[in-house]
Amino acid sequence: MSLKPWKKVSDELIKKNPWWEYRLMKFDVGGTQVNYHCVYETPGVMVIPVRDDGKILMVKQLRVLLGRESLEFVAGGSENADSNLEAASGELAEEGGLRAENLIFIGFFDASPGRSNKQVEVFTASQLSETTAEGDEAHEIDPFWFAPDEIDEMIKSGELRDAWSITAWSIAKPRVLAIIDAQRLKG
């Protein structure tokens, strides 16, 4: 069975800010007009920093729309960067206070394909050193370090609920474990 083609009839910008555009698109789907409300966003990045001792950085921050704190990997948008690699490096410095000798692209995912075009690139970061970066003063972040099995357990227990972080972990976990194994052999 083949899906009906969607022919775009119109595309109207409703609202725009530095991070996203809210749009109303109209499509013809087999003779029926369909209104499609969506968000166009800049690409995102998520970074999984791995310390030499095998611990992985996660940050806790208040997510106002949820009314609670959320445990997540370092993440952000690329609207102020020339590349996603540069954005990942910047977010690592801003949220984690870290610089990585090895910042490696691992994969990507579609953040919310039913409402947004946002793609998120996932990076691992290793050979870390401390650094400073200008951050948003209203954006409070608490760092925590976990072993891989602790992250798995937090996902199972529901303590780790952030969809980006869970998705990024499923993409990057084999690479993270390889980094940890390589560090053990060196150490």
mmCIF file of C-alpha atoms in Angstrom:
data_model
loop_
_atom_site.group_PDB
_atom_site.id
_atom_site.type_symbol
_atom_site.label_atom_id
_atom_site.label_comp_id
_atom_site.label_asym_id
_atom_site.label_seq_id
_atom_site.Cartn_x
_atom_site.Cartn_y
_atom_site.Cartn_z
ATOM 1 C CA MET A 1 0.000 0.000 0.000
ATOM 2 C CA SER A 2 1.342 3.397 -0.981
ATOM 3 C CA LEU A 3 0.878 6.555 1.095
ATOM 4 C CA LYS A 4 -0.975 9.437 -0.554
ATOM 5 C CA PRO A 5 1.306 12.261 -1.698
ATOM 6 C CA TRP A 6 1.039 15.609 0.090
ATOM 7 C CA LYS A 7 1.156 18.587 -2.285
ATOM 8 C CA LYS A 8 2.028 21.858 -0.536
ATOM 9 C CA VAL A 9 -0.505 24.585 -1.366
ATOM 10 C CA SER A 10 0.741 27.330 0.978
ATOM 11 C CA ASP A 11 3.231 28.021 3.751
ATOM 12 C CA GLU A 12 2.589 30.925 6.142
ATOM 13 C CA LEU A 13 4.985 32.194 8.808
ATOM 14 C CA ILE A 14 2.926 32.850 11.958
ATOM 15 C CA LYS A 15 5.636 33.709 14.517
ATOM 16 C CA LYS A 16 9.430 33.834 14.544
ATOM 17 C CA ASN A 17 12.070 34.162 17.264
ATOM 18 C CA PRO A 18 15.842 33.487 17.327
ATOM 19 C CA TRP A 19 15.321 29.738 17.926
ATOM 20 C CA TRP A 20 12.310 28.670 15.862
ATOM 21 C CA GLU A 21 9.541 29.603 13.441
ATOM 22 C CA TYR A 22 5.906 28.650 13.917
ATOM 23 C CA ARG A 23 4.340 27.954 10.496
ATOM 24 C CA LEU A 24 0.940 27.013 9.091
ATOM 25 C CA MET A 25 1.225 24.909 5.959
ATOM 26 C CA LYS A 26 -1.688 23.837 3.805
ATOM 27 C CA PHE A 27 -1.518 20.648 1.775
ATOM 28 C CA ASP A 28 -3.702 18.917 -0.765
ATOM 29 C CA VAL A 29 -3.922 15.244 0.192
ATOM 30 C CA GLY A 30 -5.944 13.300 -2.348
ATOM 31 C CA GLY A 31 -8.330 16.203 -2.953
ATOM 32 C CA THR A 32 -8.695 17.124 0.734
ATOM 33 C CA GLN A 33 -7.098 20.264 2.177
ATOM 34 C CA VAL A 34 -5.094 19.599 5.334
ATOM 35 C CA ASN A 35 -3.835 22.332 7.683
ATOM 36 C CA TYR A 36 -0.480 21.420 9.227
ATOM 37 C CA HIS A 37 0.872 23.473 12.123
ATOM 38 C CA CYS A 38 4.600 22.980 12.607
ATOM 39 C CA VAL A 39 7.810 24.405 13.979
ATOM 40 C CA TYR A 40 10.988 24.995 11.966
ATOM 41 C CA GLU A 41 14.005 24.915 14.276
ATOM 42 C CA THR A 42 17.761 25.227 14.040
ATOM 43 C CA PRO A 43 19.614 21.923 14.371
ATOM 44 C CA GLY A 44 20.496 20.733 17.852
ATOM 45 C CA VAL A 45 23.484 19.022 19.405
ATOM 46 C CA MET A 46 23.845 16.644 22.334
ATOM 47 C CA VAL A 47 27.189 15.783 23.898
ATOM 48 C CA ILE A 48 28.040 12.769 26.060
ATOM 49 C CA PRO A 49 31.256 13.646 27.933
ATOM 50 C CA VAL A 50 33.311 10.693 29.224
ATOM 51 C CA ARG A 51 35.887 11.292 31.955
ATOM 52 C CA ASP A 52 39.134 9.276 32.124
ATOM 53 C CA ASP A 53 37.681 7.288 35.058
ATOM 54 C CA GLY A 54 34.752 6.165 32.866
ATOM 55 C CA LYS A 55 32.158 8.443 34.463
ATOM 56 C CA ILE A 56 29.731 10.291 32.192
ATOM 57 C CA LEU A 57 28.523 13.853 32.709
ATOM 58 C CA MET A 58 24.832 14.621 32.953
ATOM 59 C CA VAL A 59 23.328 17.936 33.996
ATOM 60 C CA LYS A 60 20.234 18.678 36.024
ATOM 61 C CA GLN A 61 18.268 21.788 35.169
ATOM 62 C CA LEU A 62 14.822 23.195 35.759
ATOM 63 C CA ARG A 63 12.407 22.586 32.903
ATOM 64 C CA VAL A 64 9.729 25.181 33.565
ATOM 65 C CA LEU A 65 7.131 23.667 31.213
ATOM 66 C CA LEU A 66 7.367 20.364 33.097
ATOM 67 C CA GLY A 67 7.399 22.058 36.491
ATOM 68 C CA ARG A 68 10.372 19.972 37.636
ATOM 69 C CA GLU A 69 14.083 19.398 37.285
ATOM 70 C CA SER A 70 15.296 17.198 34.446
ATOM 71 C CA LEU A 71 18.462 15.109 34.205
ATOM 72 C CA GLU A 72 19.974 15.345 30.708
ATOM 73 C CA PHE A 73 23.155 15.148 28.703
ATOM 74 C CA VAL A 74 24.741 18.447 27.650
ATOM 75 C CA ALA A 75 22.661 19.869 24.776
ATOM 76 C CA GLY A 76 21.672 22.965 22.891
ATOM 77 C CA GLY A 77 21.001 24.563 19.553
ATOM 78 C CA SER A 78 23.369 25.534 16.786
ATOM 79 C CA GLU A 79 21.853 28.935 15.989
ATOM 80 C CA ASN A 80 24.994 30.815 17.110
ATOM 81 C CA ALA A 81 27.613 28.469 15.640
ATOM 82 C CA ASP A 82 29.167 27.999 12.212
ATOM 83 C CA SER A 83 28.887 24.207 12.510
ATOM 84 C CA ASN A 84 27.300 21.582 14.734
ATOM 85 C CA LEU A 85 30.788 20.557 15.900
ATOM 86 C CA GLU A 86 31.394 24.145 17.022
ATOM 87 C CA ALA A 87 27.968 24.188 18.707
ATOM 88 C CA ALA A 88 28.762 20.925 20.533
ATOM 89 C CA SER A 89 32.092 22.338 21.742
ATOM 90 C CA GLY A 90 30.361 25.514 22.914
ATOM 91 C CA GLU A 91 27.617 23.655 24.781
ATOM 92 C CA LEU A 92 30.209 21.404 26.441
ATOM 93 C CA ALA A 93 32.039 24.497 27.716
ATOM 94 C CA GLU A 94 28.877 26.390 28.698
ATOM 95 C CA GLU A 95 26.952 23.598 30.432
ATOM 96 C CA GLY A 96 29.782 21.314 31.500
ATOM 97 C CA GLY A 97 32.701 23.683 32.019
ATOM 98 C CA LEU A 98 34.718 21.297 29.859
ATOM 99 C CA ARG A 99 36.856 21.187 26.751
ATOM 100 C CA ALA A 100 37.359 17.917 24.838
ATOM 101 C CA GLU A 101 40.489 16.835 23.019
ATOM 102 C CA ASN A 102 38.291 14.302 21.182
ATOM 103 C CA LEU A 103 34.817 15.487 20.161
ATOM 104 C CA ILE A 104 33.394 12.896 17.782
ATOM 105 C CA PHE A 105 30.113 12.889 15.824
ATOM 106 C CA ILE A 106 28.293 9.588 16.475
ATOM 107 C CA GLY A 107 24.897 9.934 14.791
ATOM 108 C CA PHE A 108 21.704 11.946 14.696
ATOM 109 C CA PHE A 109 17.972 11.689 15.304
ATOM 110 C CA ASP A 110 14.786 13.564 14.444
ATOM 111 C CA ALA A 111 13.683 15.287 17.653
ATOM 112 C CA SER A 112 9.919 15.392 17.050
ATOM 113 C CA PRO A 113 9.034 14.619 13.412
ATOM 114 C CA GLY A 114 5.288 15.113 13.882
ATOM 115 C CA ARG A 115 5.659 18.767 14.829
ATOM 116 C CA SER A 116 9.198 19.909 13.972
ATOM 117 C CA ASN A 117 11.982 19.574 11.414
ATOM 118 C CA LYS A 118 14.639 19.611 14.173
ATOM 119 C CA GLN A 119 17.511 17.162 13.843
ATOM 120 C CA VAL A 120 19.897 16.579 16.720
ATOM 121 C CA GLU A 121 23.496 15.483 16.198
ATOM 122 C CA VAL A 122 25.033 13.328 18.941
ATOM 123 C CA PHE A 123 28.698 13.640 19.926
ATOM 124 C CA THR A 124 30.952 11.888 22.413
ATOM 125 C CA ALA A 125 33.587 13.937 24.197
ATOM 126 C CA SER A 126 36.717 12.482 25.785
ATOM 127 C CA GLN A 127 40.144 13.563 26.997
ATOM 128 C CA LEU A 128 38.442 16.313 28.957
ATOM 129 C CA SER A 129 39.898 19.360 30.669
ATOM 130 C CA GLU A 130 38.247 22.174 32.582
ATOM 131 C CA THR A 131 37.468 25.461 30.869
ATOM 132 C CA THR A 132 35.227 28.472 31.302
ATOM 133 C CA ALA A 133 32.581 29.865 28.993
ATOM 134 C CA GLU A 134 29.982 32.577 29.123
ATOM 135 C CA GLY A 135 26.581 31.120 29.894
ATOM 136 C CA ASP A 136 23.067 32.333 30.449
ATOM 137 C CA GLU A 137 22.953 33.478 34.091
ATOM 138 C CA ALA A 138 19.273 32.513 34.365
ATOM 139 C CA HIS A 139 20.140 29.014 33.142
ATOM 140 C CA GLU A 140 21.153 27.158 36.329
ATOM 141 C CA ILE A 141 22.764 23.770 35.770
ATOM 142 C CA ASP A 142 24.031 21.197 38.274
ATOM 143 C CA PRO A 143 26.570 18.628 37.008
ATOM 144 C CA PHE A 144 26.512 14.943 38.003
ATOM 145 C CA TRP A 145 28.802 12.082 36.965
ATOM 146 C CA PHE A 146 27.491 8.537 36.426
ATOM 147 C CA ALA A 147 28.776 5.123 35.377
ATOM 148 C CA PRO A 148 27.122 3.618 32.257
ATOM 149 C CA ASP A 149 25.190 1.042 34.299
ATOM 150 C CA GLU A 150 23.803 3.834 36.499
ATOM 151 C CA ILE A 151 22.458 5.586 33.386
ATOM 152 C CA ASP A 152 20.831 2.336 32.230
ATOM 153 C CA GLU A 153 19.231 1.919 35.662
ATOM 154 C CA MET A 154 17.938 5.520 35.708
ATOM 155 C CA ILE A 155 16.282 4.917 32.331
ATOM 156 C CA LYS A 156 14.660 1.694 33.582
ATOM 157 C CA SER A 157 13.455 3.306 36.820
ATOM 158 C CA GLY A 158 12.053 6.395 35.084
ATOM 159 C CA GLU A 159 14.417 8.775 36.872
ATOM 160 C CA LEU A 160 15.916 9.672 33.472
ATOM 161 C CA ARG A 161 12.932 10.712 31.330
ATOM 162 C CA ASP A 162 14.385 13.158 28.803
ATOM 163 C CA ALA A 163 13.686 11.722 25.333
ATOM 164 C CA TRP A 164 16.722 13.381 23.734
ATOM 165 C CA SER A 165 19.044 11.894 26.358
ATOM 166 C CA ILE A 166 17.534 8.421 26.140
ATOM 167 C CA THR A 167 17.757 8.489 22.341
ATOM 168 C CA ALA A 168 21.317 9.841 22.367
ATOM 169 C CA TRP A 169 22.337 7.153 24.875
ATOM 170 C CA SER A 170 20.951 4.412 22.625
ATOM 171 C CA ILE A 171 22.984 5.822 19.709
ATOM 172 C CA ALA A 172 26.215 6.559 21.579
ATOM 173 C CA LYS A 173 26.429 3.841 24.242
ATOM 174 C CA PRO A 174 28.571 1.409 22.167
ATOM 175 C CA ARG A 175 31.035 4.232 21.393
ATOM 176 C CA VAL A 176 31.044 5.366 25.037
ATOM 177 C CA LEU A 177 31.835 1.828 26.215
ATOM 178 C CA ALA A 178 34.648 1.616 23.628
ATOM 179 C CA ILE A 179 36.092 4.912 24.936
ATOM 180 C CA ILE A 180 35.976 3.581 28.502
ATOM 181 C CA ASP A 181 37.646 0.301 27.473
ATOM 182 C CA ALA A 182 40.401 2.182 25.618
ATOM 183 C CA GLN A 183 40.981 4.427 28.639
ATOM 184 C CA ARG A 184 41.279 1.364 30.916
ATOM 185 C CA LEU A 185 43.893 -0.162 28.609
ATOM 186 C CA LYS A 186 45.908 3.081 28.643
ATOM 187 C CA GLY A 187 45.547 3.553 32.388
#
